[in-house]
Short mmCIF file of C-alpha atoms in Angstrom, two decimals:
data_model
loop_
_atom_site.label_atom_id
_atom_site.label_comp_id
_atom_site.label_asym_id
_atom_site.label_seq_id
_atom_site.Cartn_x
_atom_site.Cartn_y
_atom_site.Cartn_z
CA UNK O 1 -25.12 -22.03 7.39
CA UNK O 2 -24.80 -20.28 10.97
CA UNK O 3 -27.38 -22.69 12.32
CA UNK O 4 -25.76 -23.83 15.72
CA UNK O 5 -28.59 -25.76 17.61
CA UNK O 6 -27.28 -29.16 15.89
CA UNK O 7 -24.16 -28.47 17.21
CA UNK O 8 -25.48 -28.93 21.15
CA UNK O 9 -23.61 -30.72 23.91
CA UNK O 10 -25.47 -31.95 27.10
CA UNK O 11 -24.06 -33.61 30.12
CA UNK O 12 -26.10 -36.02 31.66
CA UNK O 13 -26.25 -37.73 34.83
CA UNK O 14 -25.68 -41.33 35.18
CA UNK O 15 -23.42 -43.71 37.32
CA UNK O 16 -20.95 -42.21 39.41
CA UNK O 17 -18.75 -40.68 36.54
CA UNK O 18 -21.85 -39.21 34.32
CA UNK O 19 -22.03 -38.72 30.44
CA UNK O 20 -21.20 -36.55 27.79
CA UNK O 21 -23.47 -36.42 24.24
CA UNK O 22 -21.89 -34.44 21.92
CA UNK O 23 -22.01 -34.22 17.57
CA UNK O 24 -18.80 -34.82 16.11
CA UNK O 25 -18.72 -31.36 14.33
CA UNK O 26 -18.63 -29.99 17.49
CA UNK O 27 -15.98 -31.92 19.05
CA UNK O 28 -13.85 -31.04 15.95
CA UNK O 29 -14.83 -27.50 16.28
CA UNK O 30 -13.78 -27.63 20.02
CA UNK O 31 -10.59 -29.10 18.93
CA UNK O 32 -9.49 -26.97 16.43
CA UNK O 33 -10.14 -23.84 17.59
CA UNK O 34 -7.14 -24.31 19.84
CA UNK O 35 -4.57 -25.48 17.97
CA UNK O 36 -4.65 -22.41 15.22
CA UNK O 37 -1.10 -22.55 13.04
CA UNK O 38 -1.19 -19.44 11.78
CA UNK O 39 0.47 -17.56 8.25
CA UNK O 40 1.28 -13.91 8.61
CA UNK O 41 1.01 -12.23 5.21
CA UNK O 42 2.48 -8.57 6.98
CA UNK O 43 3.10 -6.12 4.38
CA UNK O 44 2.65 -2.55 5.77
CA UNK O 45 3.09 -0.80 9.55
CA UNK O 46 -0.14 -3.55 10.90
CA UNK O 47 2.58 -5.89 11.09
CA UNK O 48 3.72 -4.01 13.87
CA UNK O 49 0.80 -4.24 16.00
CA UNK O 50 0.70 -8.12 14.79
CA UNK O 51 4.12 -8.47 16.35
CA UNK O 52 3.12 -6.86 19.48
CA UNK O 53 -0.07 -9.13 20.16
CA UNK O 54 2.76 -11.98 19.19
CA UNK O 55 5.24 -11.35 21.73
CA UNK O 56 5.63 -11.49 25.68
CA UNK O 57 3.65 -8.52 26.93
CA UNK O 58 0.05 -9.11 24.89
CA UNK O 59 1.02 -12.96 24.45
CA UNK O 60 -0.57 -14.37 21.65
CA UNK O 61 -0.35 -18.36 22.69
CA UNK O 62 -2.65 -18.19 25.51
CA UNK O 63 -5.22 -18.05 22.94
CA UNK O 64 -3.64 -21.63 21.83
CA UNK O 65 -2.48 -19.68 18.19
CA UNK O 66 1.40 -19.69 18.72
CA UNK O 67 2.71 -21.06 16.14
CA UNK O 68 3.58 -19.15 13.07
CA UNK O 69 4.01 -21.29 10.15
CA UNK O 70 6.11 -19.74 6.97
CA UNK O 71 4.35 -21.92 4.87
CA UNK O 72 1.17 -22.06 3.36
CA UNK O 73 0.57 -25.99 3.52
CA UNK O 74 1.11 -25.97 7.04
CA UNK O 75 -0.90 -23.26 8.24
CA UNK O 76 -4.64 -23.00 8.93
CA UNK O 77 -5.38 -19.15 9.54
CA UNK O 78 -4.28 -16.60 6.73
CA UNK O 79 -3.18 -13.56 9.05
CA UNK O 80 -3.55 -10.60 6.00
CA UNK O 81 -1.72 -7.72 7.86
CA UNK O 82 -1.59 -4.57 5.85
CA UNK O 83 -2.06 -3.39 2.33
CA UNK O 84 -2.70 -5.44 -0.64
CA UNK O 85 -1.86 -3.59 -3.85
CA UNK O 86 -3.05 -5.06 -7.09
CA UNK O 87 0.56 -6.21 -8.03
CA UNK O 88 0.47 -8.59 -5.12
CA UNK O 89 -3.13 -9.48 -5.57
CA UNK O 90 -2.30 -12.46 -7.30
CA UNK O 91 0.25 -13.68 -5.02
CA UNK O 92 -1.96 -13.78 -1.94
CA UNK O 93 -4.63 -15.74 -3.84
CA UNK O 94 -1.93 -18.24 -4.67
CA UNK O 95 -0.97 -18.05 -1.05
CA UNK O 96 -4.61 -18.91 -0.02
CA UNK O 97 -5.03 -21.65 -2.66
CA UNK O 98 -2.26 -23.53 -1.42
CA UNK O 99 -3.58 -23.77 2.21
CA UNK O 100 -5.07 -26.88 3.19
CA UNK O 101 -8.79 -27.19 4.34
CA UNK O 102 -9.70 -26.33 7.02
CA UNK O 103 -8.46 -22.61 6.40
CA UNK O 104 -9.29 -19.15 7.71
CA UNK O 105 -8.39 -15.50 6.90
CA UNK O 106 -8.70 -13.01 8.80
CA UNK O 107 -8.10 -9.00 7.50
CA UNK O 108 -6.19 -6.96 9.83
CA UNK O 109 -6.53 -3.47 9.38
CA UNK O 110 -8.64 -1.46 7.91
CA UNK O 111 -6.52 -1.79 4.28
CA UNK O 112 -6.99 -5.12 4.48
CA UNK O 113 -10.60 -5.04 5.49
CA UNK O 114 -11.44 -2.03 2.69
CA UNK O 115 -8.60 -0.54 1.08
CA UNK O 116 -8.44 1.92 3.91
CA UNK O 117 -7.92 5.94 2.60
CA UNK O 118 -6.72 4.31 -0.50
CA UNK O 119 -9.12 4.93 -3.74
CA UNK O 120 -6.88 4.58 -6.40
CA UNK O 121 -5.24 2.69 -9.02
CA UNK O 122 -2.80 0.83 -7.28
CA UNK O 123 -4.52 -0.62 -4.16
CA UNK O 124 -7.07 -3.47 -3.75
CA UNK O 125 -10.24 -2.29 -1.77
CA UNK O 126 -10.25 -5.08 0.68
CA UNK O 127 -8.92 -8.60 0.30
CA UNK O 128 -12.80 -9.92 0.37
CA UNK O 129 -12.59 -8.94 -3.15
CA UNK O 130 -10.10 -11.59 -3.84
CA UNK O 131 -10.23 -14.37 -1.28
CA UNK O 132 -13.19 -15.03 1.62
CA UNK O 133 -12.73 -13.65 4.94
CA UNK O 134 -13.75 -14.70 8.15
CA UNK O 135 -12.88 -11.67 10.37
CA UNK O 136 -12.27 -8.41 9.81
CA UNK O 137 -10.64 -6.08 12.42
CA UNK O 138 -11.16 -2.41 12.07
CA UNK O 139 -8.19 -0.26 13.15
CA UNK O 140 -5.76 1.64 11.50
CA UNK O 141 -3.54 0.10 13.05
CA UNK O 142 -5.49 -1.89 15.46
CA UNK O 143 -4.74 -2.61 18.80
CA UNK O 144 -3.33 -5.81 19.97
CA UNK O 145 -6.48 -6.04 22.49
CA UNK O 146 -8.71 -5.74 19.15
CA UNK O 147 -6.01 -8.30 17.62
CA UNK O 148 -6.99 -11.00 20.55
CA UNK O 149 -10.92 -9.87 20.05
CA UNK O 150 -10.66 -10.56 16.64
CA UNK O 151 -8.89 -14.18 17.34
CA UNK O 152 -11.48 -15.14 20.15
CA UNK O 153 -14.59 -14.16 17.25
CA UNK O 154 -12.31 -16.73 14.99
CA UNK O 155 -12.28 -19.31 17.56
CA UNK O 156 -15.99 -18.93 18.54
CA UNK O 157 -17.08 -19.10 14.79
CA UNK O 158 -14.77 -22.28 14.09
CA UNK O 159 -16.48 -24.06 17.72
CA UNK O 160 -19.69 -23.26 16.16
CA UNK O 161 -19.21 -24.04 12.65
CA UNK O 162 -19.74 -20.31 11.22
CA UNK O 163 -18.55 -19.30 8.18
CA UNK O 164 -20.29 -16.01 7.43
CA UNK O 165 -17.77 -12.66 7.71
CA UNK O 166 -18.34 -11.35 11.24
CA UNK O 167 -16.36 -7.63 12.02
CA UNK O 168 -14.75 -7.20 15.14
CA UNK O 169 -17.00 -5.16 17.24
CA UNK O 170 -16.02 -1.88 19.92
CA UNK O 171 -15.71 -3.19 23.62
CA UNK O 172 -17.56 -0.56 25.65
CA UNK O 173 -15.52 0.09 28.77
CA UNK O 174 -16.85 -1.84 32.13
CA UNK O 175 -18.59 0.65 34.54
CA UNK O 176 -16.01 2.68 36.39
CA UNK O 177 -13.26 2.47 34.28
CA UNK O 178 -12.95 6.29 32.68
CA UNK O 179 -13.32 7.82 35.94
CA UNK O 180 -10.23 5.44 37.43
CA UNK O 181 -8.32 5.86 34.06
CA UNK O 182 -8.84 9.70 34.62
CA UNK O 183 -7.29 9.58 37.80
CA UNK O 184 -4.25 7.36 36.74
CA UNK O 185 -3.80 10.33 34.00
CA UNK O 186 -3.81 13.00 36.52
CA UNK O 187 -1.54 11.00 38.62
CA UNK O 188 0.76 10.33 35.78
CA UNK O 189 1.00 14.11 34.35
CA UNK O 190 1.92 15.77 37.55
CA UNK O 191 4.87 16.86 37.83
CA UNK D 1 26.11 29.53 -4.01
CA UNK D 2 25.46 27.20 -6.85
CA UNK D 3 23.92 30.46 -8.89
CA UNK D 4 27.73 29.91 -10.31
CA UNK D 5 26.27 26.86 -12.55
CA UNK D 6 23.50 28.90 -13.77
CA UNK D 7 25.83 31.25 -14.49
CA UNK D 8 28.02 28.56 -16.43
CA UNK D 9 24.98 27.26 -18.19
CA UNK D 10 24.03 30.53 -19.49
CA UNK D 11 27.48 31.38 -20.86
CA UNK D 12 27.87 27.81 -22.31
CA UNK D 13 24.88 27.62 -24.00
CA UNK D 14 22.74 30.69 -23.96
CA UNK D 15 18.97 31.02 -25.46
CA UNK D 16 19.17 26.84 -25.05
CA UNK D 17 18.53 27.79 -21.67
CA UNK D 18 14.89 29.20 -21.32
CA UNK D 19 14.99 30.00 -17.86
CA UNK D 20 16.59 30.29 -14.43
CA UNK D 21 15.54 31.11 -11.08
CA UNK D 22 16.84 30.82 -7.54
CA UNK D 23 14.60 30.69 -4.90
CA UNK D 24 15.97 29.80 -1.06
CA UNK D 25 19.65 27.73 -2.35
CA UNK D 26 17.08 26.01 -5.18
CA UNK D 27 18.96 27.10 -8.73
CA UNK D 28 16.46 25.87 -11.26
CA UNK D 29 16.79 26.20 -15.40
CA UNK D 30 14.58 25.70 -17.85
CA UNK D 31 16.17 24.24 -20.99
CA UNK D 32 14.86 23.52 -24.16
CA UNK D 33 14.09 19.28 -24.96
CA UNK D 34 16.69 19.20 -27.55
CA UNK D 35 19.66 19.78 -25.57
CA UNK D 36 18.64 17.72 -22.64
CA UNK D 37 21.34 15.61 -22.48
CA UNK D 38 24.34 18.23 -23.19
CA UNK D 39 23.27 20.15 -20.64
CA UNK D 40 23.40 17.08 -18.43
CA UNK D 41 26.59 16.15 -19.75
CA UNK D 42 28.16 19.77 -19.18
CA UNK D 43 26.57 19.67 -15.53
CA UNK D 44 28.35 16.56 -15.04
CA UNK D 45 31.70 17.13 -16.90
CA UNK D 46 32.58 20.98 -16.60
CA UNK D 47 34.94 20.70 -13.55
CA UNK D 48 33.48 24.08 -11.73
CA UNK D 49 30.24 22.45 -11.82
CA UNK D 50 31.23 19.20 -11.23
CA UNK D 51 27.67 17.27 -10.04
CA UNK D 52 28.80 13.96 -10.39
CA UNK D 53 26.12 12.94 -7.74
CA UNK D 54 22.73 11.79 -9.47
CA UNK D 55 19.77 12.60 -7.10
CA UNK D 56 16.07 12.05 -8.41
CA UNK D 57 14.51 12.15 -11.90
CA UNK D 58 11.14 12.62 -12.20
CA UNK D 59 8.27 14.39 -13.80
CA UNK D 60 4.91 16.18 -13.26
CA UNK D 61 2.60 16.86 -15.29
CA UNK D 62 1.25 20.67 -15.82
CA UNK D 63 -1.92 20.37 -17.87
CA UNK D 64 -5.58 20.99 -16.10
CA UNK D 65 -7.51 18.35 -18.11
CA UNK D 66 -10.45 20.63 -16.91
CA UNK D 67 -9.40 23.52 -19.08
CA UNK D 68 -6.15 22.73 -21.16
CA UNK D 69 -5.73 20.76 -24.19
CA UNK D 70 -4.18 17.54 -23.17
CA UNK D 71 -1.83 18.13 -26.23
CA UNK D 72 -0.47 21.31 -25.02
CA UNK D 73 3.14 21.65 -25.86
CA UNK D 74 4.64 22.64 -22.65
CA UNK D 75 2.09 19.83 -20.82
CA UNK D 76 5.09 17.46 -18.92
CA UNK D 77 7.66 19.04 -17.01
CA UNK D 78 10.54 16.11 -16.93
CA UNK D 79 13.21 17.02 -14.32
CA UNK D 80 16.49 16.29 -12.68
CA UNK D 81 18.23 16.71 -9.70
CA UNK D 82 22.11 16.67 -9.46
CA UNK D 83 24.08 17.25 -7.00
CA UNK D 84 27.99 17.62 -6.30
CA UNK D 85 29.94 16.40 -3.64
CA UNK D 86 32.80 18.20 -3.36
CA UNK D 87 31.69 21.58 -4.08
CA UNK D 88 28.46 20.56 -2.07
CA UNK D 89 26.42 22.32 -4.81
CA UNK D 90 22.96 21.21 -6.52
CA UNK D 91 21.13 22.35 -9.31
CA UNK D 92 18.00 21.20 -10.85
CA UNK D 93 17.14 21.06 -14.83
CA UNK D 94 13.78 21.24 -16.22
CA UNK D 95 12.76 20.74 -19.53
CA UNK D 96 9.05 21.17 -20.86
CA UNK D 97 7.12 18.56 -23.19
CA UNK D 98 4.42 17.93 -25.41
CA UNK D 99 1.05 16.25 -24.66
CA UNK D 100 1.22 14.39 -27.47
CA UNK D 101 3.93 11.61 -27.60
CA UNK D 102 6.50 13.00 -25.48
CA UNK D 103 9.80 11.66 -26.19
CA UNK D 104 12.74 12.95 -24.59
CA UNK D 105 17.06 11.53 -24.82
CA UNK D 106 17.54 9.50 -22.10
CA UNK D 107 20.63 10.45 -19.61
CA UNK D 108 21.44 6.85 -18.46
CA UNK D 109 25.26 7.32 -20.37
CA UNK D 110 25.53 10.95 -18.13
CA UNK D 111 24.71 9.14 -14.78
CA UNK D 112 23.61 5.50 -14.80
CA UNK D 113 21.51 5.90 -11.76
CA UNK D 114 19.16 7.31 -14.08
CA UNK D 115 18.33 3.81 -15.43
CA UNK D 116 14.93 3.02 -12.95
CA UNK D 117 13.85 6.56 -12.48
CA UNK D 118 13.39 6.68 -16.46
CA UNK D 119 11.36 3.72 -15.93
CA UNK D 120 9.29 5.38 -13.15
CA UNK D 121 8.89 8.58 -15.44
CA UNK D 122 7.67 6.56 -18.23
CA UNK D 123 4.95 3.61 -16.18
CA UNK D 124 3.54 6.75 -14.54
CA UNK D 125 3.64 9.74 -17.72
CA UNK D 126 4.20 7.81 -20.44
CA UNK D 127 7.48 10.11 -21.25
CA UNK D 128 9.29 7.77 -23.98
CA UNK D 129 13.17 7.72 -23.31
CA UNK D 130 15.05 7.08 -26.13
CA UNK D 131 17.94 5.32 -25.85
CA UNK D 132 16.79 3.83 -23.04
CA UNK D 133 18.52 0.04 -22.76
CA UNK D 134 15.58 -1.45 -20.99
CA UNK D 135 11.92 0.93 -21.04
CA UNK D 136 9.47 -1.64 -19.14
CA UNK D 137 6.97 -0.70 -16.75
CA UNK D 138 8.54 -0.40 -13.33
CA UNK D 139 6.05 -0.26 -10.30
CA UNK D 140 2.86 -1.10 -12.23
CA UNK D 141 2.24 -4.27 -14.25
CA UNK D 142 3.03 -5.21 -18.08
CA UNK D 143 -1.13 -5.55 -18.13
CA UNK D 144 -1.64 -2.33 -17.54
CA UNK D 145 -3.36 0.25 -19.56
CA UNK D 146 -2.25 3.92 -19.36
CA UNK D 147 -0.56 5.73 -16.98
CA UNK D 148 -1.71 6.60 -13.59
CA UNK D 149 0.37 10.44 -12.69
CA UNK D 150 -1.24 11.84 -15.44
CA UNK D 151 -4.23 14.48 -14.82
CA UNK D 152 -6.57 12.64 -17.31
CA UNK D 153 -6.41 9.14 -15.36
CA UNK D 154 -9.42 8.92 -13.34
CA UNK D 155 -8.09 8.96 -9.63
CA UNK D 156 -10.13 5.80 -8.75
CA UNK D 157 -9.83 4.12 -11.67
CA UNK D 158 -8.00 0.21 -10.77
CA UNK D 159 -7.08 -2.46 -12.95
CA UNK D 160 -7.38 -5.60 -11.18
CA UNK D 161 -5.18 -8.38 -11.86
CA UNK D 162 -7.33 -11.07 -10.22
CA UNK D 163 -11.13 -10.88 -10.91
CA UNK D 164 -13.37 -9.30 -7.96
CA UNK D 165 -15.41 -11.84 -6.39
CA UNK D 166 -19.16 -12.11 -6.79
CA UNK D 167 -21.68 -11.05 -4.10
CA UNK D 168 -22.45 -8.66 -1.97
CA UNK D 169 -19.77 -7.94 1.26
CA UNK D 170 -21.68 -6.57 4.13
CA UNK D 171 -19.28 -5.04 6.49
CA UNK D 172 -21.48 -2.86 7.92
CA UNK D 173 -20.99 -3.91 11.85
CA UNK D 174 -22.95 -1.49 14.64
CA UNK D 175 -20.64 1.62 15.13
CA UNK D 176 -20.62 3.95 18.38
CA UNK D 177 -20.98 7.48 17.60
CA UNK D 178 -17.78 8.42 16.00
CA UNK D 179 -17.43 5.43 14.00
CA UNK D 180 -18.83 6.75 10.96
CA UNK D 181 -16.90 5.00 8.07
CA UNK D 182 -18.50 1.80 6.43
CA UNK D 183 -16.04 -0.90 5.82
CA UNK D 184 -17.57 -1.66 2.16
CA UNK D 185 -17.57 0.30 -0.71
CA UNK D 186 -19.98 0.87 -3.06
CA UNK D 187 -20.01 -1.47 -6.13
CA UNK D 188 -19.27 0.86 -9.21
CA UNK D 189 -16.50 2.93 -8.59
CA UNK D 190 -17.32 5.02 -11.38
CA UNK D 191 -20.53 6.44 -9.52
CA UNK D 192 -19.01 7.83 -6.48
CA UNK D 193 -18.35 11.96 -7.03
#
């Protein structure tokens, strides 16, 4: 299923202006992946941190996924933000079976991932249980930097035709970076 | 302050009333099921008591299903909280039932506010209101078997409305150090301790 070596693009020389091969999978791939209408099922405090990776300062539509749709039938990524209890359960499969392929879901949060520190009657241990996912992004709640991680795994697994669950791994800091964010803290806390 | 209504229940209606305490401004009696709603309706009525104000109605359950019969007598503990407005007085009235079928008057007519807190009492203990205009299930669905607040329901124990999809959900990704949790849980909730 995850077999991407079909999917290769070459340039070749040729003439003056050159050549592109290409397979049309990938050229849809490449296409879609940027133009992600998205449906934000927010029903706990993640939808916080989804707003926040939405607005101005984190900036959600340079990642060519701005527009929220508030319907199903128009959207192409299922954004489940929060808790799913088992009263709702059915509700967000009908949500996800009125989408239109192509469709994605991604589980933000660790409820929606696994239920989270909920083991009890009333929650559903992650939404995989109900509906495929694509992503998963641990966090409780995660940041909007894991948010956009999360989003660029989406996009690399639609330009390479990947539909297998992928988790949203921990970005080790770049060399240098504790040390300097050490000395912003001392700056900050003196008096 | 509000010792005054204990006071006034105990006059009013005297062995009814099992117990009282007052611990930190919290006046609490004890009364017995069967007068239930009179001494709701004297909290509410009897002008030097005079809690109009409905607060919270709930219940807990007392029994260890480790050790205790789960058909003790004195196994839920149904209670209410009034409160009064004027006098800026609250009391609270407990009232002890059995295990087995517990039924107790419902005081919707007292204060109407009771209406969905009955409903809460009785999705989560099974307590049986009668009288009640309208005893559904409240937070949990008409599909559901049991209820979940009381000590014999297994904690983990969930009763899906949409079937659990087949196969196996590896979420296990490469943690650092202090990542410990696995995103998946094991397949039998039954078999975890």
């Amino acid at each position: 299923m995850a077999d991407v070596t079909h999917l290769e693009t070459r340039t070749l020389g040729g003439g003056e202006s050159g050549f592109v091969t290409t397979k049309f999978e990938a050229l849809l791939g490449w296409a879609r992946k940027y133009s992600l209408f998205q449906y934000p099922f927010a029903t706990a405090c993640c939808g916080m941190e989804f707003f926040s990776t939405a607005s101005p300062r984190y900036d959600i539509a340079r990642f060519g996924a701005e527009a929220p749709r508030f319907s199903p039938r128009q959207s192409d990524v299922l954004w489940v933000v929060g808790t799913i209890s088992q009263r709702q359960a059915p509700v967000l499969r009908r949500v996800y079976e009125q989408m239109t392929e192509p469709k994605w879901v991604i589980a933000f949060g660790t409820c929606a991932s696994c239920g989270g520190f909920y083991d009890n009657y009333a929650t559903v241990p992650g939404i995989d249980k109900i509906i495929p996912v694509d992503v998963f992004i641990p966090g409780c709640p995660p940041r909007p930097e894991a948010v956009l991680d999360g989003l660029m795994l989406l996009q690399d697994k639609i330009g390479r035709c990947d539909r297998t669950p992928e988790t949203v791994k921990n970005t080790a800091l770049p060399d240098g970076a504790e040390e300097a964010l050490e000395k912003l803290y001392q700056i900050r806390m003196k008096p | 302050m509000s010792k005054l209504i204990l006071e006034r229940l105990k006059a009013q209606f005297g062995d009814d009333i099992l117990e009282v305490s007052s611990f930190r401004g919290d006046d609490v009696a004890l009364v017995k099921p069967a007068r239930w709603v009179d001494v709701a309706r004297f909290v509410h009525d009897d002008p030097r008591c005079d809690c109009t104000y409905f607060v919270d109605l709930s219940a807990n359950d007392r029994c260890d299903p480790r050790t205790d019969d789960l058909d003790m007598d004195d196994r839920f503990e149904v209670y209410v909280i009034a409160y009064s407005v004027a006098k800026k007085h609250r009391v609270r009235i407990k009232t002890r039932l059995p295990g087995d079928e517990p039924r107790l008057a419902t005081v919707i007519p007292v204060w109407s506010g009771a209406n969905w807190m009955e409903r809460e009492v009785f999705d989560m203990f099974g307590v049986h209101f009668e009288g009640h205009p309208d005893q559904r299930r409240i937070l949990t669905y008409d599909e559901f078997k049991g209820h979940p607040l009381r000590k014999d329901y297994p904690a983990n124990r969930a009763q899906p409305l949409v079937e659990y999809r087949e196969g196996t959900f590896n979420k296990l990704g490469p943690f650092l150090q202090d990542e410990g949790m696995p995103l998946n849980r094991s397949a039998a909730p039954d078999e975890r301790n």
